[in-house]
């Protein structure tokens, strides 16, 4: 077999390992069960309009990690896009994260930062964070009933398809409220979108003579090449699929939330004037609408000015057949994860990484950063040993 390392999953975690290993001289095979590389960061032009659509939900790149920033800039340059989100509540549009502008608009006032802080503190006094019984009480204890009910309660209930009284208070430790007019969504040092799109970036990472990519190839399908039965014990494996699936759910299924997307091409130049509009009210079924052309204002000459692409986002619990997006992380999930971690430790020469392999929500920069660490601490050592024995 002409492979020194098998990487299961071509998302950012798997491709970072593959790229580093290929650069160090290893022959790497990357498999993915999907028909494209890039995992959830994959994007493609919508065919009628050419507008770049993020297939698995909006992906905004941001990081304060110097090493990650230097690394990603080897494969792409970034636009100066800065993410901002708005929220339409009760037929009125507000800026998010909740900030002094939101508060003053909401209460029809002109509070100073100290006045707004005092008001929220007074409204939050209804419950105590320490002995709040559920998400509803905790949310009120954090930001007061009016802001909580308007911007957080139903939005979160829609995300979890569970009423705020039935959700655990553990799902939040704080709710974002700013007492100034800063409505930048992220606080990181670096932020932007890949100039020629996510897929061009991802393809450059995989474009190395030592990397072979096999798509439509499921690690658990023993009729396909590079499957688990044939490969474990033969070569080192970096596995970025779901950890519970690897062990055939022997310690139970870990629970995930998934998203459904409803995409529409509209015959209007501009539908909502901004990339992301949240809908926090209970009577609107979806949580938000993305309008993709606004992620790239610098492409205005190549995008049509009489058409746009929007995507409504709906959230629900995932079954085994759904794409797992966000770990639910119940107490049972945490117990199951600990058991799977013990099993993973015993699996010689198999390294579990990424969002699914560690059952952790990771932003792109975190997935890349943790892959670089795994390369430094584990896989590069194997590469050295292999080189010596060759
Ligand atoms: P990822 O899920 O990308 O890749 C895993 C790959 O493994 C997939 O391609 C899958 O097909 C493959 N695989 C699984 N099982 C397999 C099997 N049995 N055989 C073969 N292949 C298998 N981050 C950020 O920085 N900014 C953002 O705005 C967003 N937005 C966002 C929205 C949504 C809806 C989600 C779900 C996620 C984000 N992210 C994000 C997070 C980002 O997508 C995440 O950091 C990366 O996907 C993590 O990369 P991984 O390689 O770990 O997983």
Short mmCIF file of C-alpha atoms and ligand atoms in Angstrom, two decimals:
data_model
loop_
_atom_site.label_atom_id
_atom_site.label_comp_id
_atom_site.label_asym_id
_atom_site.label_seq_id
_atom_site.Cartn_x
_atom_site.Cartn_y
_atom_site.Cartn_z
CA UNK A 1 0.00 0.00 0.00
CA UNK A 2 1.44 3.33 -1.05
CA UNK A 3 0.13 5.30 1.94
CA UNK A 4 1.96 6.34 5.09
CA UNK A 5 -1.01 8.05 6.72
CA UNK A 6 -4.77 7.78 6.30
CA UNK A 7 -6.88 10.83 7.10
CA UNK A 8 -10.62 10.21 7.46
CA UNK A 9 -12.50 13.44 6.71
CA UNK A 10 -11.43 16.33 4.49
CA UNK A 11 -12.60 19.20 6.72
CA UNK A 12 -10.15 21.80 8.02
CA UNK A 13 -8.85 19.45 10.70
CA UNK A 14 -8.10 16.57 8.34
CA UNK A 15 -6.66 18.77 5.59
CA UNK A 16 -4.34 20.62 7.97
CA UNK A 17 -2.87 17.30 9.15
CA UNK A 18 -2.68 16.03 5.56
CA UNK A 19 -0.94 19.18 4.33
CA UNK A 20 1.61 19.18 7.16
CA UNK A 21 2.33 15.46 6.72
CA UNK A 22 2.65 15.75 2.92
CA UNK A 23 5.01 18.69 3.35
CA UNK A 24 7.14 16.52 5.67
CA UNK A 25 7.40 13.86 2.94
CA UNK A 26 4.66 11.38 3.92
CA UNK A 27 2.30 9.90 1.35
CA UNK A 28 -1.17 10.77 2.62
CA UNK A 29 -4.57 9.45 1.58
CA UNK A 30 -7.57 11.55 2.56
CA UNK A 31 -11.02 9.99 2.30
CA UNK A 32 -14.39 11.65 2.67
CA UNK A 33 -17.82 10.15 2.40
CA UNK A 34 -19.16 13.31 0.81
CA UNK A 35 -18.75 14.13 -2.88
CA UNK A 36 -16.60 17.19 -2.14
CA UNK A 37 -13.73 18.21 0.12
CA UNK A 38 -13.78 20.87 2.83
CA UNK A 39 -16.25 19.44 5.33
CA UNK A 40 -18.74 21.98 6.56
CA UNK A 41 -16.77 24.94 5.26
CA UNK A 42 -17.48 23.92 1.65
CA UNK A 43 -18.99 26.60 -0.57
CA UNK A 44 -20.00 26.75 -4.24
CA UNK A 45 -21.53 29.24 -6.66
CA UNK A 46 -25.31 29.05 -6.84
CA UNK A 47 -25.73 28.04 -10.53
CA UNK A 48 -28.25 30.69 -11.70
CA UNK A 49 -26.55 33.69 -10.13
CA UNK A 50 -22.92 32.70 -9.50
CA UNK A 51 -23.30 33.94 -5.90
CA UNK A 52 -21.09 31.95 -3.50
CA UNK A 53 -23.25 29.96 -1.10
CA UNK A 54 -21.87 28.33 2.05
CA UNK A 55 -23.51 24.91 1.70
CA UNK A 56 -23.56 24.04 5.41
CA UNK A 57 -24.43 27.45 6.84
CA UNK A 58 -22.61 30.78 6.94
CA UNK A 59 -18.88 30.53 7.68
CA UNK A 60 -17.07 33.64 8.93
CA UNK A 61 -13.36 33.38 9.51
CA UNK A 62 -11.89 35.10 12.57
CA UNK A 63 -8.92 34.43 14.85
CA UNK A 64 -6.50 36.01 17.28
CA UNK A 65 -4.10 33.08 16.98
CA UNK A 66 -0.94 34.35 15.19
CA UNK A 67 0.18 30.88 14.15
CA UNK A 68 -3.18 29.99 12.64
CA UNK A 69 -3.37 33.35 10.84
CA UNK A 70 0.10 32.88 9.34
CA UNK A 71 -0.76 29.30 8.33
CA UNK A 72 -4.09 30.06 6.63
CA UNK A 73 -2.54 32.97 4.72
CA UNK A 74 -0.32 30.44 2.91
CA UNK A 75 -3.42 29.23 1.06
CA UNK A 76 -5.67 32.25 0.71
CA UNK A 77 -5.82 35.99 1.23
CA UNK A 78 -8.76 37.51 3.06
CA UNK A 79 -11.15 40.35 2.33
CA UNK A 80 -11.68 43.06 4.95
CA UNK A 81 -15.21 41.81 5.71
CA UNK A 82 -16.36 42.57 9.26
CA UNK A 83 -19.33 40.56 10.52
CA UNK A 84 -22.39 42.37 11.86
CA UNK A 85 -25.77 40.85 12.65
CA UNK A 86 -29.22 42.42 12.99
CA UNK A 87 -32.36 41.10 14.59
CA UNK A 88 -35.98 41.72 13.63
CA UNK A 89 -38.23 41.59 16.71
CA UNK A 90 -41.85 42.70 16.70
CA UNK A 91 -41.50 44.18 13.19
CA UNK A 92 -38.59 46.37 14.28
CA UNK A 93 -34.91 45.84 13.47
CA UNK A 94 -32.19 46.07 16.12
CA UNK A 95 -28.41 45.73 16.12
CA UNK A 96 -26.78 42.70 17.74
CA UNK A 97 -25.02 41.74 19.95
CA UNK A 98 -27.34 43.64 22.31
CA UNK A 99 -25.49 46.95 22.80
CA UNK A 100 -26.22 50.47 23.95
CA UNK A 101 -27.85 51.26 20.60
CA UNK A 102 -30.12 48.19 20.92
CA UNK A 103 -31.02 49.10 24.52
CA UNK A 104 -31.76 52.75 23.73
CA UNK A 105 -33.86 51.83 20.69
CA UNK A 106 -35.67 49.10 22.63
CA UNK A 107 -36.52 51.33 25.62
CA UNK A 108 -36.91 54.44 23.45
CA UNK A 109 -34.31 56.22 25.54
CA UNK A 110 -30.87 57.87 25.44
CA UNK A 111 -29.20 56.11 28.39
CA UNK A 112 -25.51 56.54 29.13
CA UNK A 113 -23.53 53.32 29.68
CA UNK A 114 -23.94 53.63 33.49
CA UNK A 115 -27.66 54.32 33.26
CA UNK A 116 -28.18 51.32 30.97
CA UNK A 117 -26.12 49.10 33.28
CA UNK A 118 -28.20 50.23 36.28
CA UNK A 119 -31.46 49.57 34.43
CA UNK A 120 -30.43 46.07 33.35
CA UNK A 121 -29.20 45.30 36.88
CA UNK A 122 -32.53 46.35 38.34
CA UNK A 123 -34.50 44.29 35.79
CA UNK A 124 -32.23 41.28 36.33
CA UNK A 125 -32.99 41.32 40.07
CA UNK A 126 -36.15 39.29 39.53
CA UNK A 127 -34.10 36.03 39.77
CA UNK A 128 -30.72 35.08 41.13
CA UNK A 129 -28.13 33.50 38.78
CA UNK A 130 -26.96 31.08 41.51
CA UNK A 131 -30.31 29.45 42.18
CA UNK A 132 -32.04 29.93 38.81
CA UNK A 133 -33.96 26.72 38.07
CA UNK A 134 -33.74 26.74 34.27
CA UNK A 135 -32.64 28.74 31.22
CA UNK A 136 -35.66 31.04 31.53
CA UNK A 137 -34.84 32.13 35.10
CA UNK A 138 -31.13 32.30 34.42
CA UNK A 139 -31.62 34.44 31.30
CA UNK A 140 -33.76 36.90 33.24
CA UNK A 141 -31.19 36.90 36.06
CA UNK A 142 -28.49 37.81 33.52
CA UNK A 143 -30.12 40.55 31.41
CA UNK A 144 -33.59 41.21 32.84
CA UNK A 145 -36.95 40.06 31.51
CA UNK A 146 -37.58 42.61 28.68
CA UNK A 147 -34.29 42.07 26.81
CA UNK A 148 -34.26 38.34 27.55
CA UNK A 149 -37.76 37.77 26.22
CA UNK A 150 -37.17 39.92 23.13
CA UNK A 151 -33.77 38.68 21.95
CA UNK A 152 -32.82 35.43 23.69
CA UNK A 153 -35.72 33.37 25.07
CA UNK A 154 -37.58 32.34 21.90
CA UNK A 155 -34.49 32.41 19.69
CA UNK A 156 -32.82 29.85 21.96
CA UNK A 157 -36.07 27.89 22.28
CA UNK A 158 -36.21 27.65 18.47
CA UNK A 159 -32.57 26.55 18.32
CA UNK A 160 -33.24 23.77 20.82
CA UNK A 161 -36.89 23.12 19.96
CA UNK A 162 -37.54 23.18 23.68
CA UNK A 163 -39.30 25.86 25.73
CA UNK A 164 -36.97 28.09 27.82
CA UNK A 165 -38.46 26.73 31.08
CA UNK A 166 -37.51 23.19 30.07
CA UNK A 167 -33.97 24.07 28.97
CA UNK A 168 -31.17 23.75 31.49
CA UNK A 169 -29.58 26.95 32.79
CA UNK A 170 -26.24 25.28 32.04
CA UNK A 171 -26.52 26.10 28.33
CA UNK A 172 -25.43 29.68 29.11
CA UNK A 173 -22.97 31.19 31.55
CA UNK A 174 -23.52 34.70 30.21
CA UNK A 175 -25.55 36.47 27.55
CA UNK A 176 -23.81 39.05 25.38
CA UNK A 177 -24.73 42.65 26.32
CA UNK A 178 -22.42 45.59 25.59
CA UNK A 179 -22.71 48.98 27.21
CA UNK A 180 -21.23 50.87 24.25
CA UNK A 181 -22.10 51.22 20.56
CA UNK A 182 -19.74 48.50 19.33
CA UNK A 183 -21.74 46.08 17.17
CA UNK A 184 -18.84 44.11 15.70
CA UNK A 185 -19.89 40.50 16.12
CA UNK A 186 -16.39 39.08 16.73
CA UNK A 187 -13.64 40.55 18.89
CA UNK A 188 -10.72 38.82 17.21
CA UNK A 189 -7.59 40.51 15.90
CA UNK A 190 -8.03 39.06 12.40
CA UNK A 191 -11.26 38.68 10.49
CA UNK A 192 -12.24 38.31 6.84
CA UNK A 193 -13.50 35.99 4.12
CA UNK A 194 -11.32 34.08 1.64
CA UNK A 195 -10.96 36.34 -1.42
CA UNK A 196 -11.73 33.64 -3.97
CA UNK A 197 -13.99 31.56 -1.73
CA UNK A 198 -13.69 28.68 0.73
CA UNK A 199 -13.40 25.94 -1.86
CA UNK A 200 -10.43 27.56 -3.63
CA UNK A 201 -8.70 27.84 -0.23
CA UNK A 202 -9.47 24.24 0.69
CA UNK A 203 -8.37 22.92 -2.73
CA UNK A 204 -5.01 24.66 -2.35
CA UNK A 205 -4.47 22.89 0.97
CA UNK A 206 -5.03 19.51 -0.70
CA UNK A 207 -3.01 20.36 -3.81
CA UNK A 208 0.21 18.48 -3.06
CA UNK A 209 1.83 15.61 -4.99
CA UNK A 210 1.93 13.55 -1.77
CA UNK A 211 -1.83 13.88 -1.12
CA UNK A 212 -4.45 11.64 -2.73
CA UNK A 213 -8.09 12.46 -2.07
CA UNK A 214 -10.79 9.80 -2.41
CA UNK A 215 -14.31 11.21 -2.26
CA UNK A 216 -17.59 9.27 -1.84
CA UNK A 217 -15.65 6.88 0.36
CA UNK A 218 -17.10 5.91 3.74
CA UNK A 219 -14.64 4.58 6.32
CA UNK A 220 -17.34 2.25 7.66
CA UNK A 221 -18.32 0.72 4.33
CA UNK A 222 -16.25 -2.44 4.13
CA UNK A 223 -16.97 -2.76 0.40
CA UNK A 224 -14.99 0.44 -0.23
CA UNK A 225 -11.22 0.98 -0.23
CA UNK A 226 -9.56 2.40 2.92
CA UNK A 227 -12.31 1.08 5.20
CA UNK A 228 -11.90 0.61 8.94
CA UNK A 229 -11.59 -3.19 8.84
CA UNK A 230 -8.80 -3.09 6.29
CA UNK A 231 -6.90 -0.07 7.56
CA UNK A 232 -6.73 -0.10 11.38
CA UNK A 233 -3.36 -1.49 12.41
CA UNK A 234 -1.92 -1.08 8.90
CA UNK A 235 -1.05 2.66 8.88
CA UNK A 236 -1.52 5.54 11.32
CA UNK A 237 -5.02 6.99 11.00
CA UNK A 238 -6.29 10.46 11.80
CA UNK A 239 -10.04 10.08 12.24
CA UNK A 240 -12.28 13.18 12.14
CA UNK A 241 -15.70 11.50 11.88
CA UNK A 242 -18.08 11.09 14.86
CA UNK A 243 -16.34 9.36 17.79
CA UNK A 244 -19.45 7.35 18.78
CA UNK A 245 -19.82 6.01 15.22
CA UNK A 246 -16.20 4.77 15.29
CA UNK A 247 -17.04 2.53 18.27
CA UNK A 248 -20.36 1.48 16.77
CA UNK A 249 -22.28 3.48 19.42
CA UNK A 250 -21.22 0.95 22.08
CA UNK A 251 -21.47 3.59 24.84
CA UNK A 252 -24.67 5.13 23.43
CA UNK A 253 -25.27 7.84 20.84
CA UNK A 254 -23.95 11.32 21.57
CA UNK A 255 -26.66 13.87 20.79
CA UNK A 256 -26.35 16.65 18.22
CA UNK A 257 -28.43 19.46 16.84
CA UNK A 258 -28.70 19.83 13.10
CA UNK A 259 -29.90 22.58 10.77
CA UNK A 260 -32.20 22.55 7.77
CA UNK A 261 -31.65 25.16 5.10
CA UNK A 262 -34.26 26.49 2.71
CA UNK A 263 -32.61 28.26 -0.20
CA UNK A 264 -34.34 30.63 -2.59
CA UNK A 265 -33.21 32.70 -5.58
CA UNK A 266 -35.20 35.93 -5.64
CA UNK A 267 -35.67 38.44 -8.45
CA UNK A 268 -34.65 41.40 -6.31
CA UNK A 269 -31.25 43.06 -6.13
CA UNK A 270 -31.21 43.24 -2.36
CA UNK A 271 -33.57 41.36 -0.05
CA UNK A 272 -32.53 42.47 3.45
CA UNK A 273 -29.57 44.85 3.05
CA UNK A 274 -27.28 42.80 5.31
CA UNK A 275 -25.75 39.29 5.37
CA UNK A 276 -27.55 37.87 8.42
CA UNK A 277 -30.91 38.81 9.94
CA UNK A 278 -32.01 36.99 13.10
CA UNK A 279 -35.66 36.32 13.85
CA UNK A 280 -35.96 35.94 17.64
CA UNK A 281 -39.80 35.84 17.85
CA UNK A 282 -41.78 32.66 18.55
CA UNK A 283 -44.20 33.16 15.66
CA UNK A 284 -41.47 32.91 13.00
CA UNK A 285 -40.38 29.32 12.54
CA UNK A 286 -36.84 29.89 11.27
CA UNK A 287 -34.02 31.39 13.34
CA UNK A 288 -32.30 33.53 10.70
CA UNK A 289 -31.96 34.43 7.04
CA UNK A 290 -28.61 34.62 5.25
CA UNK A 291 -28.24 36.71 2.11
CA UNK A 292 -24.96 35.59 0.58
CA UNK A 293 -24.13 38.44 -1.79
CA UNK A 294 -23.57 40.73 1.21
CA UNK A 295 -20.62 38.64 2.39
CA UNK A 296 -18.71 39.91 -0.64
CA UNK A 297 -19.52 43.55 -1.40
CA UNK A 298 -16.23 43.69 -3.34
CA UNK A 299 -17.76 41.30 -5.91
CA UNK A 300 -20.60 43.65 -6.80
CA UNK A 301 -19.53 43.90 -10.47
CA UNK A 302 -19.56 40.14 -10.97
CA UNK A 303 -22.76 39.41 -9.02
CA UNK A 304 -26.13 40.17 -10.66
CA UNK A 305 -27.79 43.38 -9.49
CA UNK A 306 -31.33 42.08 -10.08
CA UNK A 307 -31.09 38.73 -8.26
CA UNK A 308 -30.13 37.48 -4.85
CA UNK A 309 -29.83 34.17 -2.96
CA UNK A 310 -31.27 33.82 0.52
CA UNK A 311 -31.22 30.87 2.91
CA UNK A 312 -33.60 30.41 5.83
CA UNK A 313 -32.18 28.40 8.71
CA UNK A 314 -34.21 26.00 10.88
CA UNK A 315 -32.79 24.13 13.85
CA UNK A 316 -33.70 20.71 15.30
CA UNK A 317 -32.32 17.62 17.06
CA UNK A 318 -30.32 15.31 14.78
CA UNK A 319 -30.94 11.62 14.14
CA UNK A 320 -28.16 9.27 12.94
CA UNK A 321 -29.01 10.11 9.32
CA UNK A 322 -28.75 13.89 9.80
CA UNK A 323 -25.63 16.03 9.58
CA UNK A 324 -24.38 16.51 13.16
CA UNK A 325 -23.73 20.27 13.65
CA UNK A 326 -23.72 21.33 17.31
CA UNK A 327 -23.07 18.98 20.28
CA UNK A 328 -26.03 19.04 22.69
CA UNK A 329 -23.80 18.08 25.61
CA UNK A 330 -26.32 16.72 28.13
CA UNK A 331 -24.96 15.07 31.33
CA UNK A 332 -25.50 11.67 29.59
CA UNK A 333 -23.49 12.92 26.60
CA UNK A 334 -20.63 13.96 28.88
CA UNK A 335 -20.59 10.51 30.54
CA UNK A 336 -20.69 8.83 27.13
CA UNK A 337 -17.88 11.04 25.84
CA UNK A 338 -15.63 10.11 28.78
CA UNK A 339 -16.23 6.42 28.03
CA UNK A 340 -15.43 6.96 24.34
CA UNK A 341 -12.25 8.86 25.27
CA UNK A 342 -11.10 5.83 27.27
CA UNK A 343 -11.78 3.55 24.29
CA UNK A 344 -9.98 6.00 21.97
CA UNK A 345 -6.85 5.90 24.18
CA UNK A 346 -6.65 2.13 23.65
CA UNK A 347 -6.97 2.38 19.87
CA UNK A 348 -3.34 2.21 18.88
CA UNK A 349 -2.17 4.49 16.07
CA UNK A 350 -5.63 6.03 15.61
CA UNK A 351 -5.85 9.74 16.43
CA UNK A 352 -9.23 11.33 17.01
CA UNK A 353 -9.53 14.99 16.05
CA UNK A 354 -11.79 17.77 14.86
CA UNK A 355 -15.34 18.68 15.72
CA UNK A 356 -16.88 15.22 15.34
CA UNK A 357 -13.90 13.20 16.55
CA UNK A 358 -13.78 15.11 19.85
CA UNK A 359 -17.51 15.94 20.21
CA UNK A 360 -16.78 19.63 20.57
CA UNK A 361 -17.99 22.71 18.74
CA UNK A 362 -14.89 24.14 17.04
CA UNK A 363 -14.67 27.26 14.94
CA UNK A 364 -12.49 26.93 11.85
CA UNK A 365 -9.48 28.60 13.46
CA UNK A 366 -9.83 26.27 16.46
CA UNK A 367 -10.00 23.16 14.25
CA UNK A 368 -6.90 24.32 12.35
CA UNK A 369 -5.08 25.29 15.58
CA UNK A 370 -5.82 21.96 17.21
CA UNK A 371 -4.71 20.07 14.06
CA UNK A 372 -1.41 22.00 14.10
CA UNK A 373 -0.95 20.96 17.75
CA UNK A 374 -1.72 17.32 16.95
CA UNK A 375 0.82 17.52 14.15
CA UNK A 376 3.50 18.97 16.49
CA UNK A 377 2.85 16.63 19.39
CA UNK A 378 1.92 13.34 17.77
CA UNK A 379 1.89 12.89 14.01
CA UNK A 380 5.23 14.61 13.26
CA UNK A 381 6.89 12.12 15.65
CA UNK A 382 5.39 9.24 13.68
CA UNK A 383 6.60 10.89 10.49
CA UNK A 384 10.15 10.98 11.90
CA UNK A 385 10.01 7.28 12.82
CA UNK A 386 8.65 6.34 9.40
CA UNK A 387 11.37 8.31 7.65
CA UNK A 388 14.10 6.61 9.70
CA UNK A 389 12.73 3.13 8.90
CA UNK A 390 12.36 3.83 5.15
P1 LIG B 1 -15.88 18.94 9.40
O1 LIG B 1 -17.22 18.53 9.85
O2 LIG B 1 -15.76 20.19 8.60
O3 LIG B 1 -15.24 17.76 8.53
C1 LIG B 1 -15.39 16.39 8.88
C2 LIG B 1 -15.42 15.60 7.58
O4 LIG B 1 -15.40 14.19 7.92
C3 LIG B 1 -16.68 15.82 6.77
O5 LIG B 1 -16.33 16.24 5.46
C4 LIG B 1 -17.36 14.45 6.76
O6 LIG B 1 -18.02 14.17 5.53
C5 LIG B 1 -16.19 13.52 6.97
N1 LIG B 1 -16.60 12.22 7.52
C6 LIG B 1 -17.38 12.00 8.60
N2 LIG B 1 -17.57 10.67 8.75
C7 LIG B 1 -16.89 10.05 7.74
C8 LIG B 1 -16.74 8.69 7.36
N3 LIG B 1 -17.34 7.70 8.03
N4 LIG B 1 -15.98 8.40 6.27
C9 LIG B 1 -15.39 9.39 5.56
N5 LIG B 1 -15.53 10.71 5.89
C10 LIG B 1 -16.27 11.03 6.97
N6 LIG B 1 -16.58 28.15 12.08
C11 LIG B 1 -16.13 29.42 12.03
O7 LIG B 1 -14.95 29.67 12.29
N7 LIG B 1 -16.96 30.43 11.64
C12 LIG B 1 -18.27 30.22 11.29
O8 LIG B 1 -18.99 31.16 10.96
C13 LIG B 1 -18.75 28.88 11.35
N8 LIG B 1 -20.03 28.60 11.04
C14 LIG B 1 -20.51 27.32 11.15
C15 LIG B 1 -21.84 27.05 10.87
C16 LIG B 1 -22.32 25.75 11.01
C17 LIG B 1 -23.74 25.46 10.71
C18 LIG B 1 -21.46 24.71 11.47
C19 LIG B 1 -21.95 23.32 11.68
C20 LIG B 1 -20.13 24.98 11.72
C21 LIG B 1 -19.64 26.28 11.57
N9 LIG B 1 -18.32 26.57 11.81
C22 LIG B 1 -17.86 27.86 11.74
C23 LIG B 1 -17.41 25.50 12.26
C24 LIG B 1 -16.60 24.88 11.13
O9 LIG B 1 -17.45 24.30 10.17
C25 LIG B 1 -15.69 23.85 11.80
O10 LIG B 1 -14.65 24.47 12.47
C26 LIG B 1 -15.06 22.91 10.87
O11 LIG B 1 -16.07 22.26 10.14
C27 LIG B 1 -14.29 21.89 11.66
O12 LIG B 1 -13.59 21.13 10.80
P2 LIG B 1 -13.51 19.56 11.00
O13 LIG B 1 -12.50 19.12 10.01
O14 LIG B 1 -13.30 19.21 12.42
O15 LIG B 1 -14.99 19.00 10.69
#
